[in-house]
Short mmCIF file of C-alpha atoms in Angstrom, two decimals:
data_model
loop_
_atom_site.label_atom_id
_atom_site.label_comp_id
_atom_site.label_asym_id
_atom_site.label_seq_id
_atom_site.Cartn_x
_atom_site.Cartn_y
_atom_site.Cartn_z
CA MET D 18 -3.32 -19.03 -18.08
CA ARG D 19 0.36 -18.80 -18.85
CA VAL D 20 1.24 -16.37 -21.66
CA ASP D 21 4.31 -16.10 -23.89
CA ALA D 22 3.86 -12.39 -24.64
CA VAL D 23 1.79 -9.33 -23.96
CA ARG D 24 1.20 -7.02 -26.90
CA ALA D 25 -0.14 -3.46 -26.70
CA ARG D 26 0.01 -0.15 -28.37
CA LYS D 27 0.97 1.63 -25.17
CA VAL D 28 3.49 -0.18 -22.99
CA LEU D 29 5.33 1.73 -20.25
CA VAL D 30 9.15 1.28 -20.91
CA ASP D 31 11.60 3.56 -19.26
CA GLN D 32 8.72 6.05 -18.25
CA THR D 33 7.54 6.22 -21.87
CA PHE D 34 4.59 4.57 -23.54
CA VAL D 35 5.56 2.83 -26.76
CA PRO D 36 3.97 0.10 -28.97
CA ALA D 37 5.67 -3.10 -27.98
CA THR D 38 5.49 -6.89 -27.55
CA VAL D 39 6.72 -7.97 -24.14
CA THR D 40 7.92 -11.50 -24.36
CA VAL D 41 7.96 -13.93 -21.34
CA ARG D 42 10.00 -16.92 -20.51
CA HIS D 43 9.94 -18.87 -17.27
CA GLY D 44 8.08 -16.03 -15.57
CA THR D 45 10.46 -13.29 -16.49
CA ILE D 46 10.50 -10.65 -19.20
CA SER D 47 12.79 -12.03 -21.96
CA GLY D 48 12.37 -9.24 -24.37
CA VAL D 49 10.74 -5.81 -25.14
CA GLU D 50 10.23 -6.09 -28.80
CA PRO D 51 8.64 -4.09 -31.60
CA TYR D 52 4.85 -4.35 -31.75
CA GLU D 53 4.85 -6.61 -34.79
CA HIS D 54 7.31 -9.09 -33.26
CA ASP D 55 6.41 -12.65 -34.04
CA VAL D 56 5.78 -14.92 -31.09
CA ASP D 57 5.35 -18.70 -30.92
CA GLY D 58 2.71 -19.47 -28.24
CA MET D 59 0.05 -17.61 -26.28
CA VAL D 60 -0.14 -13.80 -26.79
CA LEU D 61 -2.29 -11.58 -24.63
CA HIS D 62 -3.51 -8.68 -26.82
CA ALA D 63 -4.46 -5.48 -25.01
CA PRO D 64 -7.05 -3.24 -26.71
CA ASP D 65 -5.89 -0.03 -28.33
CA THR D 66 -7.58 1.96 -25.44
CA ALA D 67 -5.39 0.18 -22.85
CA TYR D 68 -2.06 0.93 -21.26
CA VAL D 69 0.27 -1.84 -20.02
CA VAL D 70 2.11 -0.89 -16.87
CA PRO D 71 4.20 -2.81 -14.38
CA GLY D 72 2.15 -4.59 -11.82
CA ILE D 73 1.46 -2.54 -8.69
CA VAL D 74 3.72 -3.16 -5.68
CA ASP D 75 1.60 -2.41 -2.73
CA THR D 76 3.85 -2.26 0.34
CA HIS D 77 1.14 -1.45 2.91
CA VAL D 78 -1.59 -3.99 3.23
CA HIS D 79 -3.25 -5.50 6.33
CA ILE D 80 -4.26 -9.02 5.32
CA ASN D 81 -5.04 -9.97 8.95
CA GLU D 82 -4.53 -13.75 8.69
CA PRO D 83 -4.22 -15.68 10.96
CA GLY D 84 -6.32 -14.53 13.95
CA ARG D 85 -8.57 -12.01 12.27
CA THR D 86 -9.22 -13.89 8.97
CA GLU D 87 -12.91 -12.79 9.16
CA TRP D 88 -11.61 -9.23 8.57
CA GLU D 89 -9.81 -10.25 5.29
CA GLY D 90 -7.38 -13.19 4.70
CA PHE D 91 -4.83 -14.26 2.11
CA VAL D 92 -7.44 -15.67 -0.38
CA SER D 93 -9.65 -12.55 -0.53
CA ALA D 94 -6.80 -10.02 -0.21
CA THR D 95 -4.66 -11.51 -3.04
CA GLU D 96 -7.70 -11.92 -5.28
CA ALA D 97 -8.67 -8.27 -4.69
CA ALA D 98 -5.03 -7.28 -5.39
CA ALA D 99 -4.92 -9.19 -8.69
CA LEU D 100 -8.22 -7.71 -9.82
CA GLY D 101 -6.91 -4.23 -9.05
CA GLY D 102 -3.56 -4.66 -10.83
CA ALA D 103 -1.42 -5.28 -7.73
CA THR D 104 0.88 -8.19 -8.34
CA THR D 105 3.02 -7.88 -5.21
CA LEU D 106 1.96 -7.15 -1.63
CA ILE D 107 3.93 -6.61 1.52
CA ASP D 108 1.76 -7.63 4.47
CA MET D 109 1.79 -5.61 7.73
CA PRO D 110 2.70 -7.28 11.04
CA LEU D 111 -0.67 -6.50 12.56
CA ASN D 112 -3.70 -7.04 12.83
CA SER D 113 -3.07 -10.73 12.64
CA ILE D 114 -2.81 -12.88 15.78
CA PRO D 115 -0.09 -13.52 16.59
CA PRO D 116 1.58 -10.37 15.19
CA THR D 117 4.79 -10.71 13.19
CA THR D 118 7.04 -9.57 16.00
CA THR D 119 8.84 -12.88 16.74
CA MET D 120 10.22 -15.73 14.65
CA GLU D 121 7.25 -17.89 15.78
CA GLY D 122 4.85 -15.18 14.62
CA LEU D 123 6.51 -15.13 11.19
CA ARG D 124 6.38 -18.94 10.87
CA VAL D 125 2.66 -18.98 11.69
CA LYS D 126 2.07 -16.24 9.14
CA GLN D 127 4.00 -18.08 6.44
CA GLN D 128 2.20 -21.35 7.22
CA ALA D 129 -1.20 -19.66 6.95
CA ALA D 130 -0.27 -18.27 3.48
CA LEU D 131 0.72 -21.59 1.95
CA GLY D 132 -1.28 -22.37 -1.18
CA GLU D 133 -3.55 -19.29 -0.62
CA LEU D 134 -1.87 -16.64 -2.77
CA MET D 135 -2.92 -15.32 -6.17
CA VAL D 136 -0.04 -12.72 -6.17
CA ASP D 137 3.41 -12.58 -4.55
CA VAL D 138 3.45 -11.64 -0.88
CA GLY D 139 6.19 -10.62 1.51
CA PHE D 140 6.10 -9.67 5.17
CA TRP D 141 7.03 -6.80 7.40
CA GLY D 142 8.27 -7.45 10.90
CA GLY D 143 7.16 -5.45 13.87
CA ALA D 144 8.95 -3.47 16.53
CA VAL D 145 7.19 -3.43 19.92
CA PRO D 146 8.22 -2.97 23.49
CA GLY D 147 10.53 -5.68 24.53
CA ASN D 148 11.41 -7.32 21.21
CA VAL D 149 14.73 -5.65 20.27
CA ALA D 150 16.38 -9.06 20.44
CA ASP D 151 13.96 -10.40 17.88
CA LEU D 152 14.67 -7.83 15.15
CA LEU D 153 17.90 -9.21 13.77
CA PRO D 154 16.56 -12.82 13.55
CA LEU D 155 13.45 -11.55 11.67
CA TRP D 156 15.64 -9.48 9.33
CA GLU D 157 17.88 -12.54 8.62
CA ALA D 158 14.66 -14.56 7.93
CA GLY D 159 13.79 -12.18 5.19
CA VAL D 160 11.22 -9.56 6.52
CA PHE D 161 11.40 -6.32 4.59
CA GLY D 162 11.76 -4.07 7.66
CA PHE D 163 9.93 -3.25 10.90
CA LYS D 164 6.75 -1.35 11.58
CA CYS D 165 6.26 0.52 14.85
CA PHE D 166 3.69 2.86 16.34
CA LEU D 167 4.31 5.98 18.35
CA ALA D 168 0.75 5.97 19.57
CA PRO D 169 -1.71 3.18 20.43
CA SER D 170 -2.27 0.93 17.39
CA GLY D 171 -5.82 -0.01 18.10
CA VAL D 172 -5.01 -3.65 19.01
CA ASP D 173 -3.61 -4.66 22.37
CA GLU D 174 -1.14 -7.21 20.99
CA PHE D 175 0.88 -4.54 19.10
CA PRO D 176 1.61 -1.84 21.60
CA PRO D 177 3.35 1.48 20.69
CA LEU D 178 6.99 2.40 21.45
CA ASP D 179 7.70 5.25 23.86
CA PRO D 180 10.52 7.63 22.91
CA ALA D 181 13.22 5.59 24.69
CA GLN D 182 12.06 2.32 23.25
CA PHE D 183 11.80 3.80 19.74
CA LEU D 184 15.34 5.04 19.92
CA ALA D 185 16.57 1.63 21.12
CA ALA D 186 14.80 -0.18 18.40
CA LEU D 187 16.04 2.31 15.82
CA THR D 188 19.59 1.94 17.06
CA GLU D 189 19.41 -1.92 16.57
CA VAL D 190 17.85 -1.57 13.17
CA ALA D 191 20.65 0.89 12.19
CA ARG D 192 23.26 -1.63 13.31
CA PHE D 193 22.29 -4.09 10.54
CA ASP D 194 21.05 -1.42 8.11
CA GLY D 195 17.46 -2.49 8.29
CA LEU D 196 14.42 -0.23 7.63
CA MET D 197 12.09 1.17 10.27
CA ILE D 198 8.61 2.18 8.99
CA VAL D 199 6.58 4.38 11.38
CA HIS D 200 3.01 5.09 12.07
CA ALA D 201 3.79 8.73 12.82
CA GLU D 202 1.26 10.21 15.30
CA ASP D 203 2.29 11.43 18.60
CA ALA D 204 0.66 9.82 21.68
CA ARG D 205 0.90 12.92 23.85
CA VAL D 206 -0.66 15.26 21.25
CA LEU D 207 -3.48 12.72 20.66
CA ALA D 208 -4.14 12.37 24.39
CA GLU D 209 -4.54 16.18 24.66
CA ALA D 210 -6.83 16.55 21.63
CA PRO D 211 -10.64 16.63 22.09
CA ALA D 212 -12.02 13.15 21.51
CA THR D 213 -15.64 13.28 22.71
CA PRO D 214 -18.18 10.81 21.31
CA SER D 215 -19.56 12.20 18.07
CA ARG D 216 -20.95 11.19 14.67
CA ALA D 217 -19.50 14.28 13.05
CA TYR D 218 -16.55 13.68 10.81
CA ALA D 219 -15.24 17.14 11.57
CA ASP D 220 -15.04 16.25 15.23
CA PHE D 221 -13.10 13.09 14.40
CA VAL D 222 -10.61 15.12 12.42
CA ARG D 223 -10.08 17.58 15.37
CA SER D 224 -9.32 14.53 17.48
CA ARG D 225 -6.31 13.67 15.15
CA PRO D 226 -4.82 17.09 14.71
CA HIS D 227 -1.98 18.06 12.20
CA GLU D 228 0.36 18.50 15.20
CA ALA D 229 0.11 14.77 16.05
CA GLU D 230 1.79 13.93 12.77
CA LEU D 231 4.25 16.88 12.96
CA ALA D 232 5.44 15.92 16.43
CA ALA D 233 5.93 12.25 15.49
CA ILE D 234 7.65 13.04 12.29
CA ARG D 235 10.09 15.31 14.16
CA GLN D 236 10.82 12.37 16.48
CA VAL D 237 11.43 10.11 13.44
CA ILE D 238 13.77 12.60 11.85
CA ASP D 239 15.69 13.19 15.05
CA GLY D 240 16.11 9.52 15.48
CA ALA D 241 17.33 9.01 11.90
CA ARG D 242 19.85 11.82 12.45
CA GLU D 243 21.13 10.34 15.75
CA THR D 244 21.34 6.63 14.64
CA GLY D 245 21.88 6.92 10.84
CA ALA D 246 18.96 4.46 10.37
CA ARG D 247 16.84 4.23 7.32
CA VAL D 248 13.33 5.43 8.13
CA HIS D 249 9.97 5.56 6.28
CA VAL D 250 6.90 7.61 7.31
CA LEU D 251 3.74 5.68 6.72
CA HIS D 252 0.47 7.05 5.29
CA LEU D 253 1.22 10.84 5.47
CA SER D 254 -1.98 12.74 5.82
CA SER D 255 -0.88 16.18 6.92
CA ALA D 256 0.59 18.52 4.26
CA ARG D 257 1.90 20.69 7.13
CA ALA D 258 4.73 18.16 7.58
CA LEU D 259 6.04 18.57 4.02
CA ASP D 260 8.56 21.27 4.84
CA LEU D 261 9.98 19.19 7.64
CA ILE D 262 10.34 16.23 5.27
CA ALA D 263 11.87 18.23 2.48
CA ASP D 264 14.39 19.66 4.88
CA ALA D 265 15.29 16.26 6.26
CA LYS D 266 15.80 14.92 2.73
CA ALA D 267 17.91 17.88 1.85
CA GLU D 268 20.06 17.26 4.93
CA GLY D 269 20.84 13.75 3.49
CA LEU D 270 18.89 11.75 5.99
CA ARG D 271 17.68 8.35 4.69
CA LEU D 272 13.97 9.16 4.86
CA THR D 273 11.17 8.13 2.49
CA VAL D 274 7.50 8.97 2.77
CA GLU D 275 4.24 7.44 1.52
CA THR D 276 0.66 8.66 1.13
CA CYS D 277 -2.45 6.78 0.20
CA PRO D 278 -5.27 6.90 -2.44
CA HIS D 279 -7.89 7.95 0.10
CA TYR D 280 -5.88 11.01 1.04
CA LEU D 281 -5.55 11.92 -2.65
CA CYS D 282 -9.15 11.15 -3.68
CA PHE D 283 -11.33 12.47 -0.88
CA ALA D 284 -11.72 15.69 1.21
CA ALA D 285 -12.96 15.98 4.81
CA GLU D 286 -15.61 18.58 3.98
CA THR D 287 -17.37 16.19 1.60
CA ILE D 288 -17.47 13.08 3.99
CA PRO D 289 -20.90 12.53 5.55
CA ASP D 290 -21.19 12.26 9.26
CA ALA D 291 -21.21 8.78 10.82
CA ALA D 292 -19.69 7.39 7.60
CA SER D 293 -17.22 5.00 9.20
CA GLN D 294 -16.04 3.65 5.90
CA PHE D 295 -13.96 6.84 5.53
CA LYS D 296 -12.43 6.67 9.10
CA CYS D 297 -8.71 6.11 9.20
CA CYS D 298 -5.82 7.24 11.24
CA PRO D 299 -4.36 9.75 10.53
CA PRO D 300 -7.62 11.08 9.02
CA ILE D 301 -8.59 12.36 5.59
CA ARG D 302 -8.18 16.15 5.78
CA ASP D 303 -9.50 19.04 3.77
CA GLY D 304 -9.35 19.58 -0.01
CA GLY D 305 -6.59 22.18 0.17
CA ASN D 306 -4.44 19.71 2.07
CA ARG D 307 -5.20 17.07 -0.53
CA GLU D 308 -3.93 19.32 -3.36
CA GLU D 309 -0.71 19.93 -1.40
CA LEU D 310 -0.14 16.27 -1.19
CA TRP D 311 -0.56 16.01 -4.99
CA GLN D 312 2.01 18.79 -5.44
CA ALA D 313 4.44 17.09 -3.03
CA LEU D 314 4.26 13.84 -5.02
CA ARG D 315 5.02 15.76 -8.23
CA ALA D 316 7.96 17.49 -6.50
CA GLY D 317 9.37 14.22 -5.06
CA VAL D 318 8.88 15.15 -1.44
CA ILE D 319 6.45 12.13 -1.12
CA ASP D 320 7.96 9.07 -2.63
CA THR D 321 5.20 6.44 -2.91
CA VAL D 322 1.43 5.82 -2.94
CA VAL D 323 0.19 2.62 -1.20
CA SER D 324 -3.31 1.39 -0.24
CA ASP D 325 -2.99 1.04 3.50
CA HIS D 326 -5.77 -1.50 2.99
CA SER D 327 -7.06 -1.95 6.49
CA PRO D 328 -10.46 -3.75 6.41
CA ALA D 329 -12.70 -4.98 9.23
CA THR D 330 -16.03 -6.55 9.75
CA ALA D 331 -19.22 -4.60 9.49
CA GLU D 332 -19.58 -5.14 13.33
CA GLU D 333 -16.23 -3.43 13.95
CA LYS D 334 -16.79 -0.64 11.35
CA ASN D 335 -20.23 0.13 12.84
CA ARG D 336 -19.19 -0.15 16.46
CA GLY D 337 -20.74 2.71 18.40
CA GLY D 338 -23.68 3.12 16.00
CA GLY D 339 -22.04 5.94 14.01
CA ASP D 340 -19.79 7.34 16.75
CA LEU D 341 -16.53 7.78 14.89
CA GLN D 342 -14.48 7.54 18.01
CA GLN D 343 -15.60 3.97 18.48
CA ALA D 344 -15.65 2.63 14.93
CA TRP D 345 -12.67 0.72 13.56
CA GLY D 346 -10.30 3.00 11.63
CA GLY D 347 -9.25 1.79 8.18
CA VAL D 348 -10.14 2.16 4.56
CA SER D 349 -10.67 -0.80 2.27
CA GLY D 350 -9.20 0.11 -1.11
CA LEU D 351 -6.83 -2.63 -2.36
CA GLN D 352 -8.88 -3.50 -5.43
CA VAL D 353 -9.62 0.07 -6.47
CA GLY D 354 -6.62 2.21 -5.46
CA PHE D 355 -4.65 2.30 -8.69
CA SER D 356 -7.68 3.04 -10.88
CA ALA D 357 -8.81 5.75 -8.48
CA VAL D 358 -5.42 7.43 -8.34
CA ALA D 359 -4.98 7.18 -12.07
CA ALA D 360 -8.37 8.79 -12.73
CA GLU D 361 -7.61 11.61 -10.16
CA ALA D 362 -4.26 12.15 -11.62
CA ARG D 363 -5.66 12.50 -15.11
CA ARG D 364 -8.00 15.21 -13.87
CA ARG D 365 -4.87 17.10 -12.76
CA ASN D 366 -2.97 16.50 -16.04
CA ILE D 367 -0.56 14.13 -14.28
CA PRO D 368 0.57 11.36 -16.61
CA LEU D 369 -0.08 7.71 -15.92
CA SER D 370 3.61 7.06 -16.01
CA SER D 371 3.98 9.13 -12.78
CA VAL D 372 1.31 7.08 -11.05
CA SER D 373 3.04 3.88 -12.08
CA ARG D 374 6.32 5.26 -10.74
CA TRP D 375 4.69 6.05 -7.38
CA MET D 376 2.84 2.80 -7.03
CA SER D 377 5.19 0.29 -8.67
CA THR D 378 8.74 1.36 -9.33
CA ASN D 379 9.33 3.38 -6.23
CA THR D 380 7.56 0.95 -3.87
CA ALA D 381 9.56 -1.91 -5.28
CA ASP D 382 12.79 -0.07 -4.94
CA GLN D 383 11.98 0.99 -1.37
CA VAL D 384 11.91 -2.69 -0.29
CA GLY D 385 14.71 -3.89 -2.55
CA LEU D 386 12.54 -5.85 -5.04
CA THR D 387 14.47 -4.53 -8.08
CA SER D 388 13.06 -7.37 -10.23
CA LYS D 389 9.50 -5.88 -9.80
CA GLY D 390 7.93 -2.55 -10.67
CA ARG D 391 9.35 -2.15 -14.17
CA ILE D 392 8.94 -3.57 -17.64
CA ALA D 393 12.56 -4.52 -18.60
CA VAL D 394 14.44 -7.61 -19.69
CA GLY D 395 15.22 -9.73 -16.57
CA ALA D 396 12.37 -8.32 -14.49
CA ASP D 397 9.54 -10.51 -13.29
CA ALA D 398 6.66 -10.57 -15.87
CA ASP D 399 4.29 -8.73 -13.53
CA LEU D 400 2.03 -6.54 -15.63
CA ALA D 401 -1.33 -4.69 -15.33
CA VAL D 402 -3.60 -3.79 -18.26
CA TYR D 403 -5.35 -0.49 -17.50
CA ASP D 404 -8.08 0.29 -19.97
CA THR D 405 -9.45 3.93 -20.17
CA GLY D 406 -12.09 2.70 -22.53
CA VAL D 407 -13.81 0.79 -19.73
CA ASP D 408 -15.85 2.57 -16.99
CA PHE D 409 -15.33 1.45 -13.41
CA ARG D 410 -18.47 1.69 -11.32
CA ILE D 411 -17.53 0.67 -7.91
CA GLU D 412 -20.01 -1.48 -5.89
CA ALA D 413 -18.62 -2.64 -2.57
CA THR D 414 -20.68 -5.85 -2.71
CA ARG D 415 -18.94 -6.80 -5.99
CA LEU D 416 -15.40 -6.30 -4.79
CA ALA D 417 -13.30 -9.31 -3.82
CA HIS D 418 -12.66 -7.84 -0.42
CA ARG D 419 -14.09 -10.20 2.34
CA ASN D 420 -16.29 -7.46 3.80
CA PRO D 421 -18.43 -5.31 1.47
CA ILE D 422 -17.45 -1.94 2.98
CA SER D 423 -15.56 0.69 1.02
CA ALA D 424 -15.22 4.43 0.90
CA TYR D 425 -15.22 4.13 -2.86
CA ASP D 426 -18.69 2.55 -3.02
CA GLY D 427 -20.81 4.16 -5.69
CA LEU D 428 -18.06 6.05 -7.42
CA ARG D 429 -17.50 5.78 -11.11
CA TYR D 430 -14.10 6.21 -12.83
CA GLY D 431 -13.23 6.34 -16.49
CA GLY D 432 -10.73 3.50 -16.63
CA ARG D 433 -10.02 0.33 -14.81
CA VAL D 434 -7.58 -2.52 -14.64
CA THR D 435 -9.01 -5.29 -16.83
CA ARG D 436 -6.13 -7.89 -16.63
CA SER D 437 -3.16 -8.65 -14.38
CA VAL D 438 -0.22 -10.84 -15.20
CA VAL D 439 1.77 -12.40 -12.30
CA ARG D 440 5.09 -13.77 -13.46
CA GLY D 441 3.65 -14.64 -16.75
CA ASN D 442 0.35 -15.97 -15.42
CA ALA D 443 -2.63 -14.03 -16.82
CA ILE D 444 -5.39 -13.81 -14.21
CA ASP D 445 -8.83 -14.98 -15.33
CA VAL D 446 -11.25 -12.60 -13.49
CA GLU D 447 -14.09 -15.03 -14.06
CA ARG D 448 -12.21 -18.05 -12.68
CA PRO D 449 -9.58 -16.78 -10.24
CA ASP D 450 -6.90 -19.40 -9.43
CA HIS D 451 -5.06 -19.26 -6.13
CA GLY D 452 -1.77 -21.07 -5.52
CA TRP D 453 0.60 -19.61 -8.01
CA GLY D 454 1.55 -16.60 -5.91
CA ARG D 455 4.77 -17.08 -3.97
CA GLN D 456 6.00 -15.90 -0.64
CA LEU D 457 8.85 -13.31 -0.98
CA ARG D 458 11.94 -12.79 1.15
CA ARG D 459 14.07 -9.62 1.24
CA LEU D 460 16.80 -10.02 -1.37
CA SER D 461 19.63 -8.15 0.40
#
């Protein structure tokens, strides 16, 4: 349903909630008017208990199509996104087959997405051994940057970079001022850590120690210093790396950092053994570590919060019959991440405006999508209605994710996204309509 305006008592404008009527023309915001402003046409009225925020810009999502569409896919992923308030996704270059490490891989990905999207979707490229020559063509074709691993990724078609390969790729990315985003765990540290078969979550955490993140982040920082490249640390789990990161930023290095809802909502000591729905790499750590991540967000040391939605089939998640070394690592949280973080932030007296900044404005700015992540004249009319008067009881079987597996299953939050608007198209949760989402290219 196309709308001509969205009206609410609490609309986030310039980091302040105000009564407003947001008018829409040709998919963009044409005005932010007083609440009582007259509108000719269709007006979406938000209830008085609701907040209207910019649509979430989730820059870390594994859609997995083509090749592993049974794990997720463009239809289910973009529907889950829309139902959770995410109006823009940037898709990771793995675990699809082929990965987005060549122009052919990008073309296959783009073809698979045609007509399938409920929200807007862009693509990351990948940096793997032997593809330095592919990076500039991918950048010129509009990918938003390049993901690499410093330790095995979990899939054979996306191998990690060794230190020399990482520096060579980073040098090339710096040459055209691209962006390198890094899964920062160190292969040597992981190889030396105890990783015996076990159902105990504590044993899994010991197999992915803090030092694996610290060593890899040091490598990323050293590479940024040597080459001048823009770098981004993905899914930071360890609070012990925060001083390193703060010092690098103070030095003036072009470094940004993200964390994820599961690191902000859960604590290792409360995770049951053999609960593979919580397994991710790097791992969810203890409650004290979690609170330090929240503090780092408030201080600006961590820049963004993204889902790292990394789903798999039940067969993959249950591989090993509860042995967490064998189970697929990844948390499915695309549909619930914003509501979960907003509720946890409220418990800590952190305003919803801060959550929106971390999950919409800062993520949009990181990838250069300055028409998204804000409610302002000229921006895309991408909005989310978050209603604190509605409880959100999460049932994995009722989420739009293709596979009914979620670490959030059974949780209840006071507040949920009840409506999303994508470039002026209000999503009907009862009759979701695919096809109006568009494929995005990097703008500059």
